[in-house]
Short mmCIF file of C-alpha atoms in Angstrom, two decimals:
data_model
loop_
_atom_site.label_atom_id
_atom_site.label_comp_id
_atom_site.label_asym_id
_atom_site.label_seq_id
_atom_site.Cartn_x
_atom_site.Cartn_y
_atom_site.Cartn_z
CA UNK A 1 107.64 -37.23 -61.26
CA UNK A 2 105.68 -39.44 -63.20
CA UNK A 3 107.79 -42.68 -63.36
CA UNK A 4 107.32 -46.05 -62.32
CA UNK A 5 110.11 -48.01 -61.49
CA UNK A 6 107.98 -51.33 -61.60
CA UNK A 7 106.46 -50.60 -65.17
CA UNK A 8 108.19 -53.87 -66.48
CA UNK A 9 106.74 -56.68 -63.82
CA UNK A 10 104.82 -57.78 -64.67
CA UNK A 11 107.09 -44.13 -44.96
CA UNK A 12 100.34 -45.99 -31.14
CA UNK A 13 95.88 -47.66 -20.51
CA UNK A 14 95.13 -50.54 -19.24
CA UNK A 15 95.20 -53.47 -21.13
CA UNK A 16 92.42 -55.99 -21.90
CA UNK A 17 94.40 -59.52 -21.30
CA UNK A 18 93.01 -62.50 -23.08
CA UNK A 19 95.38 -64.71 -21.61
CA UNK A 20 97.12 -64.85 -18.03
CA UNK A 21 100.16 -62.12 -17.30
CA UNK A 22 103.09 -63.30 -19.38
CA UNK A 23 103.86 -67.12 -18.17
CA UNK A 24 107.70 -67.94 -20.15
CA UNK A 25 106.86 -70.99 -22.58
CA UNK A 26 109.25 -73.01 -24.33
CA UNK A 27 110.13 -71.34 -27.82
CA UNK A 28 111.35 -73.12 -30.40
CA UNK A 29 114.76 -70.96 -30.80
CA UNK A 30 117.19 -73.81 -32.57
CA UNK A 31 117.25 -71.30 -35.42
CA UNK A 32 116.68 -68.25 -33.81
CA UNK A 33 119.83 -65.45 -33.89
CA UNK A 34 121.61 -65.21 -31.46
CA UNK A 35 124.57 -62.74 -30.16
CA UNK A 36 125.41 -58.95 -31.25
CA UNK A 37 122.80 -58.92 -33.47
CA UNK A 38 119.76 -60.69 -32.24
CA UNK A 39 116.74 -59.16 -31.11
CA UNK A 40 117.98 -57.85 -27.99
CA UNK A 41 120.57 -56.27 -29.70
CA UNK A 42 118.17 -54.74 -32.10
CA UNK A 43 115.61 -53.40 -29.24
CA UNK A 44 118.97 -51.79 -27.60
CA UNK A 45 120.04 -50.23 -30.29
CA UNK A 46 116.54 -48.67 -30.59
CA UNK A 47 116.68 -47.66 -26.99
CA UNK A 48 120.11 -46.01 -27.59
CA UNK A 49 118.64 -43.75 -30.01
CA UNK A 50 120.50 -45.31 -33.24
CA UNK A 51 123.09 -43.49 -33.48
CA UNK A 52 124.64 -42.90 -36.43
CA UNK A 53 129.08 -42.39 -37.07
CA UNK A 54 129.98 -38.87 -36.38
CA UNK A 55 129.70 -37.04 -40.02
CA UNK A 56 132.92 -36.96 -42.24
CA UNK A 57 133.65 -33.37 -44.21
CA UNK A 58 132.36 -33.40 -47.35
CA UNK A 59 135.38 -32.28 -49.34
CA UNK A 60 136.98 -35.35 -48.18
CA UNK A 61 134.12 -37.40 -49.81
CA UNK A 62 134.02 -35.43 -52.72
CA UNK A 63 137.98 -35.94 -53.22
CA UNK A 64 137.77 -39.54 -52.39
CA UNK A 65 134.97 -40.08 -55.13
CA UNK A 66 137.11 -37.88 -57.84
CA UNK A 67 139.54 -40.67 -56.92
CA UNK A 68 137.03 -43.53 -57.60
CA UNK A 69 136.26 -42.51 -60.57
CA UNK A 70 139.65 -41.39 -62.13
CA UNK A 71 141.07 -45.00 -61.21
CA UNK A 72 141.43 -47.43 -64.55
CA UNK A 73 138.32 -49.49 -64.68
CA UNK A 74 141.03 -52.43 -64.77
CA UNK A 75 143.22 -51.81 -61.93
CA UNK A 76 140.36 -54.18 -59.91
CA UNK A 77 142.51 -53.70 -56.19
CA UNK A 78 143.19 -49.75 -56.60
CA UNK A 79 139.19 -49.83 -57.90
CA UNK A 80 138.51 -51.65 -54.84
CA UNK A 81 140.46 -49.88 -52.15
CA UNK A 82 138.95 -46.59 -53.47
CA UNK A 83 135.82 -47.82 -53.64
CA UNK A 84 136.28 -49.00 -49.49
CA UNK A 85 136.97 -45.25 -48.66
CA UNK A 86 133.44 -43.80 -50.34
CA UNK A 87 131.73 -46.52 -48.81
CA UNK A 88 133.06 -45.65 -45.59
CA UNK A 89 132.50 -42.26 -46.05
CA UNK A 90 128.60 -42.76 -47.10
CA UNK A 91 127.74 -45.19 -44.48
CA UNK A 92 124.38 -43.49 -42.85
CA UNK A 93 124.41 -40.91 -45.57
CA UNK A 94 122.03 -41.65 -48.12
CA UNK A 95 123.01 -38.33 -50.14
CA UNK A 96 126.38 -39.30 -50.54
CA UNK A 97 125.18 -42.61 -52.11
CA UNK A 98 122.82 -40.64 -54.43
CA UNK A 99 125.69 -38.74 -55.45
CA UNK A 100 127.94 -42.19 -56.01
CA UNK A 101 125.21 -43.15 -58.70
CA UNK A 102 125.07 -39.49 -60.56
CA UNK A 103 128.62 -40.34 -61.13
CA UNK A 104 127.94 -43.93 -62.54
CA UNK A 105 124.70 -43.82 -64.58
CA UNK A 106 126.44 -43.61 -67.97
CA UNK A 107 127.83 -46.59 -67.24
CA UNK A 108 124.23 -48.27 -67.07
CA UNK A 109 124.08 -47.57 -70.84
CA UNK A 110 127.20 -49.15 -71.89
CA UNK A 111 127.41 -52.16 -73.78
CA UNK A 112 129.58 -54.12 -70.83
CA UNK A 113 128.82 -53.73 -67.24
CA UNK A 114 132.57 -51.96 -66.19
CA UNK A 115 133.88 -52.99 -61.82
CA UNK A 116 133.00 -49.79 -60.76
CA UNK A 117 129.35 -50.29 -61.84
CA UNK A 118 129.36 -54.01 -60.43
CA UNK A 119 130.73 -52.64 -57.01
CA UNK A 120 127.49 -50.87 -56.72
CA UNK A 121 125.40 -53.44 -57.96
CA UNK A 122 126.92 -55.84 -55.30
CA UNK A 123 126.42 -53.48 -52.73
CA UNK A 124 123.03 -52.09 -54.02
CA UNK A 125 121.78 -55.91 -53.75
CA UNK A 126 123.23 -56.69 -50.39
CA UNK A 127 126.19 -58.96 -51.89
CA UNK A 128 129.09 -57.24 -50.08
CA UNK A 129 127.22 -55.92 -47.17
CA UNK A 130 127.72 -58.00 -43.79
CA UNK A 131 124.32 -58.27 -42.26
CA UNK A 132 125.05 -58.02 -38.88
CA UNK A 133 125.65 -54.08 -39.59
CA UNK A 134 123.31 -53.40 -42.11
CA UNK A 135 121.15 -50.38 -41.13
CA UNK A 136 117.69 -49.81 -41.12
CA UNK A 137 115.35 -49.03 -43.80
CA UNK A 138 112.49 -46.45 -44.11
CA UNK A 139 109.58 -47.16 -40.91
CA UNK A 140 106.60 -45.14 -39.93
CA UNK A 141 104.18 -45.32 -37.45
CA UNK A 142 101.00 -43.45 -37.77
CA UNK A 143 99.01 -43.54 -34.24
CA UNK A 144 95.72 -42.59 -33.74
CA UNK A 145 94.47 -40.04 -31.80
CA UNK A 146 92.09 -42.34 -29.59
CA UNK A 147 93.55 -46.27 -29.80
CA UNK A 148 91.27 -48.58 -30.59
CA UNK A 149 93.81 -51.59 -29.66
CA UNK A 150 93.90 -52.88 -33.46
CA UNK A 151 97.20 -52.45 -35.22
CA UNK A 152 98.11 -53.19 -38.34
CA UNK A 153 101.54 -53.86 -39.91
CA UNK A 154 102.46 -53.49 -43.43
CA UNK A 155 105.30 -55.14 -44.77
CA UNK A 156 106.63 -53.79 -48.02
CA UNK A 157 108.06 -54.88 -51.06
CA UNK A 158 111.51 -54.69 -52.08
CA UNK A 159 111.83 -51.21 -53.88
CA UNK A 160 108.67 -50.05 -52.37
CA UNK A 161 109.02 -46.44 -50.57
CA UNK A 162 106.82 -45.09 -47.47
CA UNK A 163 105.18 -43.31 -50.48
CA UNK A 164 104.11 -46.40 -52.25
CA UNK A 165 102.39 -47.31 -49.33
CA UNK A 166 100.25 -43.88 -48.36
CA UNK A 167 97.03 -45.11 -50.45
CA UNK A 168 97.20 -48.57 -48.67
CA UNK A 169 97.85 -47.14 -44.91
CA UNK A 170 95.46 -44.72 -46.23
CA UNK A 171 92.75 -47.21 -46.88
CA UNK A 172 93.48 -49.08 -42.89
CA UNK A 173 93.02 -45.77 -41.57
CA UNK A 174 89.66 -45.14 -42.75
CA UNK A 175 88.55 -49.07 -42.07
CA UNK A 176 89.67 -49.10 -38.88
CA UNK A 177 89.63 -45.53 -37.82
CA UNK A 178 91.39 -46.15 -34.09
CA UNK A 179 94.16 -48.14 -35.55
CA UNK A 180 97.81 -47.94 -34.88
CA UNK A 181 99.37 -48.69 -38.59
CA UNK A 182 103.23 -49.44 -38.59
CA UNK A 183 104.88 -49.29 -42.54
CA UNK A 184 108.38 -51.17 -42.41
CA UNK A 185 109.80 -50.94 -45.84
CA UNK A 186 111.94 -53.88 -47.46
CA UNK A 187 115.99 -54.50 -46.21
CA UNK A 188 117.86 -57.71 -46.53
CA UNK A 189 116.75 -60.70 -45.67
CA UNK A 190 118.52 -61.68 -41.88
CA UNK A 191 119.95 -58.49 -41.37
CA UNK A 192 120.42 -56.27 -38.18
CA UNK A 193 118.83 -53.37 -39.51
CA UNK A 194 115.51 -55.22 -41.02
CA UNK A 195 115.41 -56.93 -37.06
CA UNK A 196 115.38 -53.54 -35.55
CA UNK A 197 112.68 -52.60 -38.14
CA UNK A 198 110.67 -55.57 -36.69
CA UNK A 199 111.89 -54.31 -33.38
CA UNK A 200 110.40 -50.89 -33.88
CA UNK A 201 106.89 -52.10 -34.81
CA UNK A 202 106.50 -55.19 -32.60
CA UNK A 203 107.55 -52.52 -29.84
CA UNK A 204 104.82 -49.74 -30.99
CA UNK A 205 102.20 -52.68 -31.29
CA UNK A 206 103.07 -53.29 -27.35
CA UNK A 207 102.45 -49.63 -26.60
CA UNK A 208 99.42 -49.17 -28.41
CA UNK A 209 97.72 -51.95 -26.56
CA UNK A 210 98.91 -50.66 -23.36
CA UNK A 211 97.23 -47.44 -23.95
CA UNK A 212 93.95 -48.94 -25.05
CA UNK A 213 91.06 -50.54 -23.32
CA UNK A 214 90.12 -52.49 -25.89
CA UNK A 215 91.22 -56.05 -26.88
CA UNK A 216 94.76 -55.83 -28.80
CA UNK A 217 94.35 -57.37 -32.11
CA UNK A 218 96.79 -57.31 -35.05
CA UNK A 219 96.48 -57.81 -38.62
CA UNK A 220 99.43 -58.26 -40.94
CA UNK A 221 99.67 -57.14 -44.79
CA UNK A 222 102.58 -58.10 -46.08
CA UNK A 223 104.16 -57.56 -50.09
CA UNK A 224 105.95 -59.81 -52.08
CA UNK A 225 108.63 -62.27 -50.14
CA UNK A 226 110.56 -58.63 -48.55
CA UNK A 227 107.59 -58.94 -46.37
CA UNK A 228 107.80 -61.81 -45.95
CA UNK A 229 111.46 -62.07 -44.58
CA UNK A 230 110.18 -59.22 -42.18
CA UNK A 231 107.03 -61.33 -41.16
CA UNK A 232 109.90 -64.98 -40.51
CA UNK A 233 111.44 -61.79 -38.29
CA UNK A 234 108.74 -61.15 -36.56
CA UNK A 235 107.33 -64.22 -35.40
CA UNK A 236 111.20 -65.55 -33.89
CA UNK A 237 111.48 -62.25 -32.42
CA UNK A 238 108.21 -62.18 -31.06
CA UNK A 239 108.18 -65.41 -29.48
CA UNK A 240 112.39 -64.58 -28.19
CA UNK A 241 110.94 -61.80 -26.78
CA UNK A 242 108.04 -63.16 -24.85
CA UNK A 243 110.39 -66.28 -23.70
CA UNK A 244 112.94 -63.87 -22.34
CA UNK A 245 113.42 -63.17 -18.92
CA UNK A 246 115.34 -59.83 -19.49
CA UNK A 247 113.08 -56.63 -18.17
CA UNK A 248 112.07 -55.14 -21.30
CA UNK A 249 109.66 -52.20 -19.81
CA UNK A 250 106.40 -52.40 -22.14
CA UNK A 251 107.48 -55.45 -23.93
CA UNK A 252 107.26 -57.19 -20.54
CA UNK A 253 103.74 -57.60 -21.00
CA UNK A 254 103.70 -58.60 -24.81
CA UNK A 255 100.80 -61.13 -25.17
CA UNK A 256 100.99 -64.00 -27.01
CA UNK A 257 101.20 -63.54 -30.65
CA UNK A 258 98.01 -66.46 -31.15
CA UNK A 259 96.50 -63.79 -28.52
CA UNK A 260 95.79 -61.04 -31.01
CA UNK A 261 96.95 -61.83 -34.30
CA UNK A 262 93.81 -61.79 -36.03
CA UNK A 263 94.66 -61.95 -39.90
CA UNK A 264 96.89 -61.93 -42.63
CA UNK A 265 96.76 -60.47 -46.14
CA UNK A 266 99.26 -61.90 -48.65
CA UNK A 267 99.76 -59.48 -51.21
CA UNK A 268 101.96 -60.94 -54.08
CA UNK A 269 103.17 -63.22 -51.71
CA UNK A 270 104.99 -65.58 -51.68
CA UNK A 271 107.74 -68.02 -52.83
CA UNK A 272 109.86 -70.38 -51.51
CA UNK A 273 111.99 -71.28 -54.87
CA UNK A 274 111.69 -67.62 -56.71
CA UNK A 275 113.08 -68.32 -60.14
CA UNK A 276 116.76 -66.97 -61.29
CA UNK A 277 114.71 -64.73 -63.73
CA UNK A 278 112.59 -63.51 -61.54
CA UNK A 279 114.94 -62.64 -58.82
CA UNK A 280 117.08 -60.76 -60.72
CA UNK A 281 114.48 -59.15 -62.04
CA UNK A 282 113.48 -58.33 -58.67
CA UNK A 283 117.03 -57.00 -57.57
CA UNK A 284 117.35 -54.70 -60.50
CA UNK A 285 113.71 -53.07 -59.85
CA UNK A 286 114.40 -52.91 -56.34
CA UNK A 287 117.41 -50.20 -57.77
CA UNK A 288 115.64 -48.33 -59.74
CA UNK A 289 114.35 -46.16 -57.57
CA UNK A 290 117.71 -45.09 -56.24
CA UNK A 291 118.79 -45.19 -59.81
CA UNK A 292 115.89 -43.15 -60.73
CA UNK A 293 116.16 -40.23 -57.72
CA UNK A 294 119.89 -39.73 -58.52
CA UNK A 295 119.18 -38.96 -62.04
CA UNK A 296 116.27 -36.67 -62.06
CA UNK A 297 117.68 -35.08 -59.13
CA UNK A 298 120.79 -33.73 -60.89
CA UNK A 299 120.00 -30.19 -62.73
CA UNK A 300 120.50 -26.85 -62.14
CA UNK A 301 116.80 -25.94 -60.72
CA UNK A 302 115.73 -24.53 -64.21
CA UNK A 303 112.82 -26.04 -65.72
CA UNK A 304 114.41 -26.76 -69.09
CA UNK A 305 117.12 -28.85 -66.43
CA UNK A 306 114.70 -30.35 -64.36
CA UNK A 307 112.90 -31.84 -67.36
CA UNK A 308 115.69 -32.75 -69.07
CA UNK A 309 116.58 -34.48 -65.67
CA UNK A 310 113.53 -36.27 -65.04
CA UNK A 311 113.45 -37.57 -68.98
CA UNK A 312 117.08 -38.81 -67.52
CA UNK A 313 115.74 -40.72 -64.76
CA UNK A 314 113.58 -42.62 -67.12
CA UNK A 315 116.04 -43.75 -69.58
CA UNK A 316 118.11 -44.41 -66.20
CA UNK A 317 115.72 -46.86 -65.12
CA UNK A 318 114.98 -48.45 -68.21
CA UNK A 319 118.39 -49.44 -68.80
CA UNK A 320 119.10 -50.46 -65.54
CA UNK A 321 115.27 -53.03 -66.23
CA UNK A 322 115.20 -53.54 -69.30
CA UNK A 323 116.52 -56.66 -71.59
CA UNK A 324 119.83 -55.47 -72.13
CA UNK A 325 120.61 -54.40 -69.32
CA UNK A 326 124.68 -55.25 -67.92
CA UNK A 327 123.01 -54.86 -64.56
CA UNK A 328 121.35 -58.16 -65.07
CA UNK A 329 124.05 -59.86 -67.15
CA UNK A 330 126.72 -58.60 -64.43
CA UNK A 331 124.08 -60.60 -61.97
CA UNK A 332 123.86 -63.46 -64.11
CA UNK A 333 127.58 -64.19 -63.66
CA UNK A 334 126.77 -64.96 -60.07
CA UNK A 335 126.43 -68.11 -58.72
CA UNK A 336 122.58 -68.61 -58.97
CA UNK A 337 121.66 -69.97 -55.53
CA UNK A 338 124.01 -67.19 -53.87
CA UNK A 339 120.92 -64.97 -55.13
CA UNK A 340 118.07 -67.04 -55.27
CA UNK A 341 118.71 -67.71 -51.45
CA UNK A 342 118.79 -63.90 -50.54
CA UNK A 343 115.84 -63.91 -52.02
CA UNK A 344 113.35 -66.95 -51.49
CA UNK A 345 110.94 -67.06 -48.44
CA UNK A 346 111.91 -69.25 -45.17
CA UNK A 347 108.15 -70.56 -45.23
CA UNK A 348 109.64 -73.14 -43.20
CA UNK A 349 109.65 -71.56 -40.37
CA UNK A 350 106.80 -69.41 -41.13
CA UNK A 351 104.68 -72.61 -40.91
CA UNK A 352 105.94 -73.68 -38.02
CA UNK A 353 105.97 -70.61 -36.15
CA UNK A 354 102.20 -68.52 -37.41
CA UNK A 355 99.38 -69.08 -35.29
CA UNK A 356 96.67 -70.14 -37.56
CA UNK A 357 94.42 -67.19 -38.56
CA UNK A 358 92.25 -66.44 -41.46
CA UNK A 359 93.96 -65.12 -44.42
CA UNK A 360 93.57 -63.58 -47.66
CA UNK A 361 95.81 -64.10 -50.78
CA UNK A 362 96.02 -61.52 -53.64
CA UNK A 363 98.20 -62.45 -56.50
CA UNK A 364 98.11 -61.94 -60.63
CA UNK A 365 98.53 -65.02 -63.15
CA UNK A 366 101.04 -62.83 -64.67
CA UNK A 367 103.53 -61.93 -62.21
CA UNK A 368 106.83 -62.54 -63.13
CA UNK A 369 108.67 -61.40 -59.81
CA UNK A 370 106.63 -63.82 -57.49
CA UNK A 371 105.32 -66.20 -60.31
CA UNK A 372 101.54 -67.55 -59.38
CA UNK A 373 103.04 -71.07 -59.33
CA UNK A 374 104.95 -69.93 -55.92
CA UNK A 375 102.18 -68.52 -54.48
CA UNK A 376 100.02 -71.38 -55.39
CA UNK A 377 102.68 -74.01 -53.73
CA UNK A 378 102.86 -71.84 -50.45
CA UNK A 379 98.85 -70.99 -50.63
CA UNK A 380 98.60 -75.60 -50.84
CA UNK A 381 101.30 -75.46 -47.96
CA UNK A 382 99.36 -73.56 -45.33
CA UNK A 383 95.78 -75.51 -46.15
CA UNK A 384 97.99 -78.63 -45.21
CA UNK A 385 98.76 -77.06 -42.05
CA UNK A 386 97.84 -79.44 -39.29
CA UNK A 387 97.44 -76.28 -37.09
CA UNK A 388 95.05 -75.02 -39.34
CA UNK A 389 92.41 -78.42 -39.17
CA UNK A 390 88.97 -76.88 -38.57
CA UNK A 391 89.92 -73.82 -39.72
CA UNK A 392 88.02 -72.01 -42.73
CA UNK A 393 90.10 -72.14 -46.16
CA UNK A 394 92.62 -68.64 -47.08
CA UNK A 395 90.62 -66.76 -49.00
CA UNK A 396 91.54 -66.11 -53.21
CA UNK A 397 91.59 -63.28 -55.42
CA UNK A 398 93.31 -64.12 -58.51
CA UNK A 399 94.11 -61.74 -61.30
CA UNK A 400 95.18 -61.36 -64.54
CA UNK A 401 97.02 -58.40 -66.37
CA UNK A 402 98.02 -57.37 -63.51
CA UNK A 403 101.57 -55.82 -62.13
CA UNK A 404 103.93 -57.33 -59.13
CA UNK A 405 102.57 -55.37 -55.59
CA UNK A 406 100.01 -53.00 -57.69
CA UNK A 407 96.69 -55.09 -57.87
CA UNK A 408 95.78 -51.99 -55.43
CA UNK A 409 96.05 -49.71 -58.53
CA UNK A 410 94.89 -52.52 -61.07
CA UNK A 411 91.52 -52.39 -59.54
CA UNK A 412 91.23 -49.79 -56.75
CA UNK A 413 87.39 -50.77 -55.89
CA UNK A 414 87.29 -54.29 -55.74
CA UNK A 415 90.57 -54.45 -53.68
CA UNK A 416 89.74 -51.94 -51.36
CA UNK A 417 86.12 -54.01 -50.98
CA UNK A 418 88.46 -57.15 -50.74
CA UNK A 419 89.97 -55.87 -47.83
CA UNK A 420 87.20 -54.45 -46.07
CA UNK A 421 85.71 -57.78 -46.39
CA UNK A 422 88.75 -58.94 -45.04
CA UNK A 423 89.26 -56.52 -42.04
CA UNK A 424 85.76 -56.17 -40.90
CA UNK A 425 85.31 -60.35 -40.24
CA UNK A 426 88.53 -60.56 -38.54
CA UNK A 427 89.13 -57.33 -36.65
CA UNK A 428 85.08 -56.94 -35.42
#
């Protein structure tokens, strides 16, 4: 389908140790999470197998969701008590959430954003969702078939599938042929499910090194401030993990993180103070794929249907982007730092918490998600870095024209050299 749902921005031996076996230091935890839903929690719940509720009948969805959408747009508590019961039925079941948004995407042409549509909105953005039960996003892990003890993560942006990210993993696996390359796609910022995404690769980055004989070394390339708030994850649960005295099988010999991080690539990243605009920009693009998949997915397999679907999905997305759309005003109405705060970076503890590394910034002068004045303030930040005295300067590429998370596709060549540059002086 040839859409883009961003056209308005502007989916693993013996281990070399460079440091002695796994002495507990003193981690700065004061604002580290703790309880159900730490990192603990998170590895456990990968270790159970996340499991998923037992699966409801779908006539009683389907029923429930004729309810829904018989109920008076104005009746706001029978609207929300029917709204409770297909939520409850769809948790874990993305289909049934595609199927939600069939129903609703007339309503994202209307000239007033109606409750039903600003139930999904909330939930769509994370506004109603409690965090400590959010589940995971999309992750993959493509492992080589001979380790070469270099792993990269990539950290995506928020509406970014696995599929956005093939050409990029893509591109690591031909530079650094023996690499293990973990994808975590964006969730919400502080949740349960994005730490057991963070759980997932910091665990597969473990393995891989125990299976090679070469040194570990890591290189992060993270998208846009969702991967960012998976990179803040990282680095608290990484150092949690390595102060913990809980057996934790292969995580028992995690090395330091200043060990074998070797570099970072920020890619559109980030910003500490993102704009109103530009955040609710960013929420509304971050639906459109959903948006997008539930309307060109609706036909009756003809071709005249699937056409006439896919032409669907585009209008779908365009009002749900675009300038009028009651997706935006109905986020408008919100109070502004209740969004702006689900959205900005924690660079805070970023910069107290990365080891300092070389790094790489990629960015456009005319971004208007993460606007270059952001990444500009963050890029002055880490050169005042005390930590990073001595150290060479991030490197710049600066761009014009060019879209939010695609410079890759702006110009293929010169980013691809970019980060070959990149990887081959820090991960030789």
């Amino acid at each position: 389908m040839d859409w883009d749902p961003f056209a308005d921005p502007g989916d693993d031996s013996s281990q070399a140790p460079v440091s002695p076996p796994k002495p507990k230091p003193v981690v700065e935890q004061s604002k580290a999470k703790k309880g159900a839903d730490d990192i603990f929690a998170a590895l456990r719940f990968l270790e159970e197998g996340a499991q998923q509720p037992p699966p409801t009948d779908f006539d009683e969805f389907k029923a429930k969701l004729d309810v829904l959408f018989s109920t008076p747009d104005g009746e706001v508590d029978s609207l929300k008590s029917a709204y409770a019961e297909v939520a409850r039925l769809s948790a874990g079941d993305g289909s049934r959430t595609i199927s939600t948004w069939q129903r609703a995407l007339g309503m994202l042409e209307a000239k007033e954003c109606r409750n039903l549509l600003g139930f999904l909105i909330d939930d769509a953005v994370g506004l109603t969702a409690d965090p400590s039960k959010t589940g995971m996003s999309a992750i993959h892990l493509d492992v080589p078939e001979e380790d070469s003890g270099d792993v990269v993560f990539l950290l995506s942006w928020g509406g970014g599938s696995l599929q956005d990210m093939e050409d990029v993993a893509k591109m690591y696996r031909e530079l650094l042929p023996g690499c293990t390359i973990f994808i975590s796609t964006s969730n919400r910022k502080q949740s349960f499910g994005l730490r057991c995404q963070c759980a997932f690769g910091i665990k597969s980055a473990a393995e891989a090194w125990s299976r090679s004989k070469s040194q570990p070394k890591l290189l992060v390339h993270m998208f846009s401030n969702s991967g960012m708030h998976a990179w803040t994850e990282i680095l608290q649960a990484w150092g949690a993990i390595r102060s913990s005295e809980e057996h934790l099988g292969v995580l028992d010999d995690l090395p330091p993180l200043e060990d074998v991080l070797r570099g970072i690539v920020m890619d559109s990243a980030c910003d500490s103070a993102v704009p109103l605009d530009s955040c609710i920009q960013s929420f509304v693009q971050s639906m459109a794929g959903t948006v997008a998949f539930a309307a060109s997915s609706d036909h009756d397999g003809s071709e005249d249907g699937k056409r006439a679907a896919e032409v669907a999905g585009k209008r779908a997305v365009a009002s749900l982007i675009g300038s009028a759309s009651v997706a935006k005003s109905h986020l408008y109405a919100k109070p502004p730092k209740t969004l702006t705060k689900m959205a900005d970076a924690d660079t805070a503890i970023v910069h107290r918490l990365e080891p300092p590394v070389p790094m790489q910034f990629i960015y456009s002068k005319d971004d208007n998600i993460i606007v270059p004045q952001g990444v500009e303030r963050y890029l002055q930040e880490v050169k005042d870095r005390p930590s990073r005295k001595g150290l060479s300067q991030p490197r710049v590429w600066c761009l014009e024209k060019s879209r939010h998370c695609f410079h890759k596709l702006t110009d293929p060549v010169e980013y691809r050299n970019c980060i070959a540059l990149f990887a081959s002086s820090t991960m030789s």
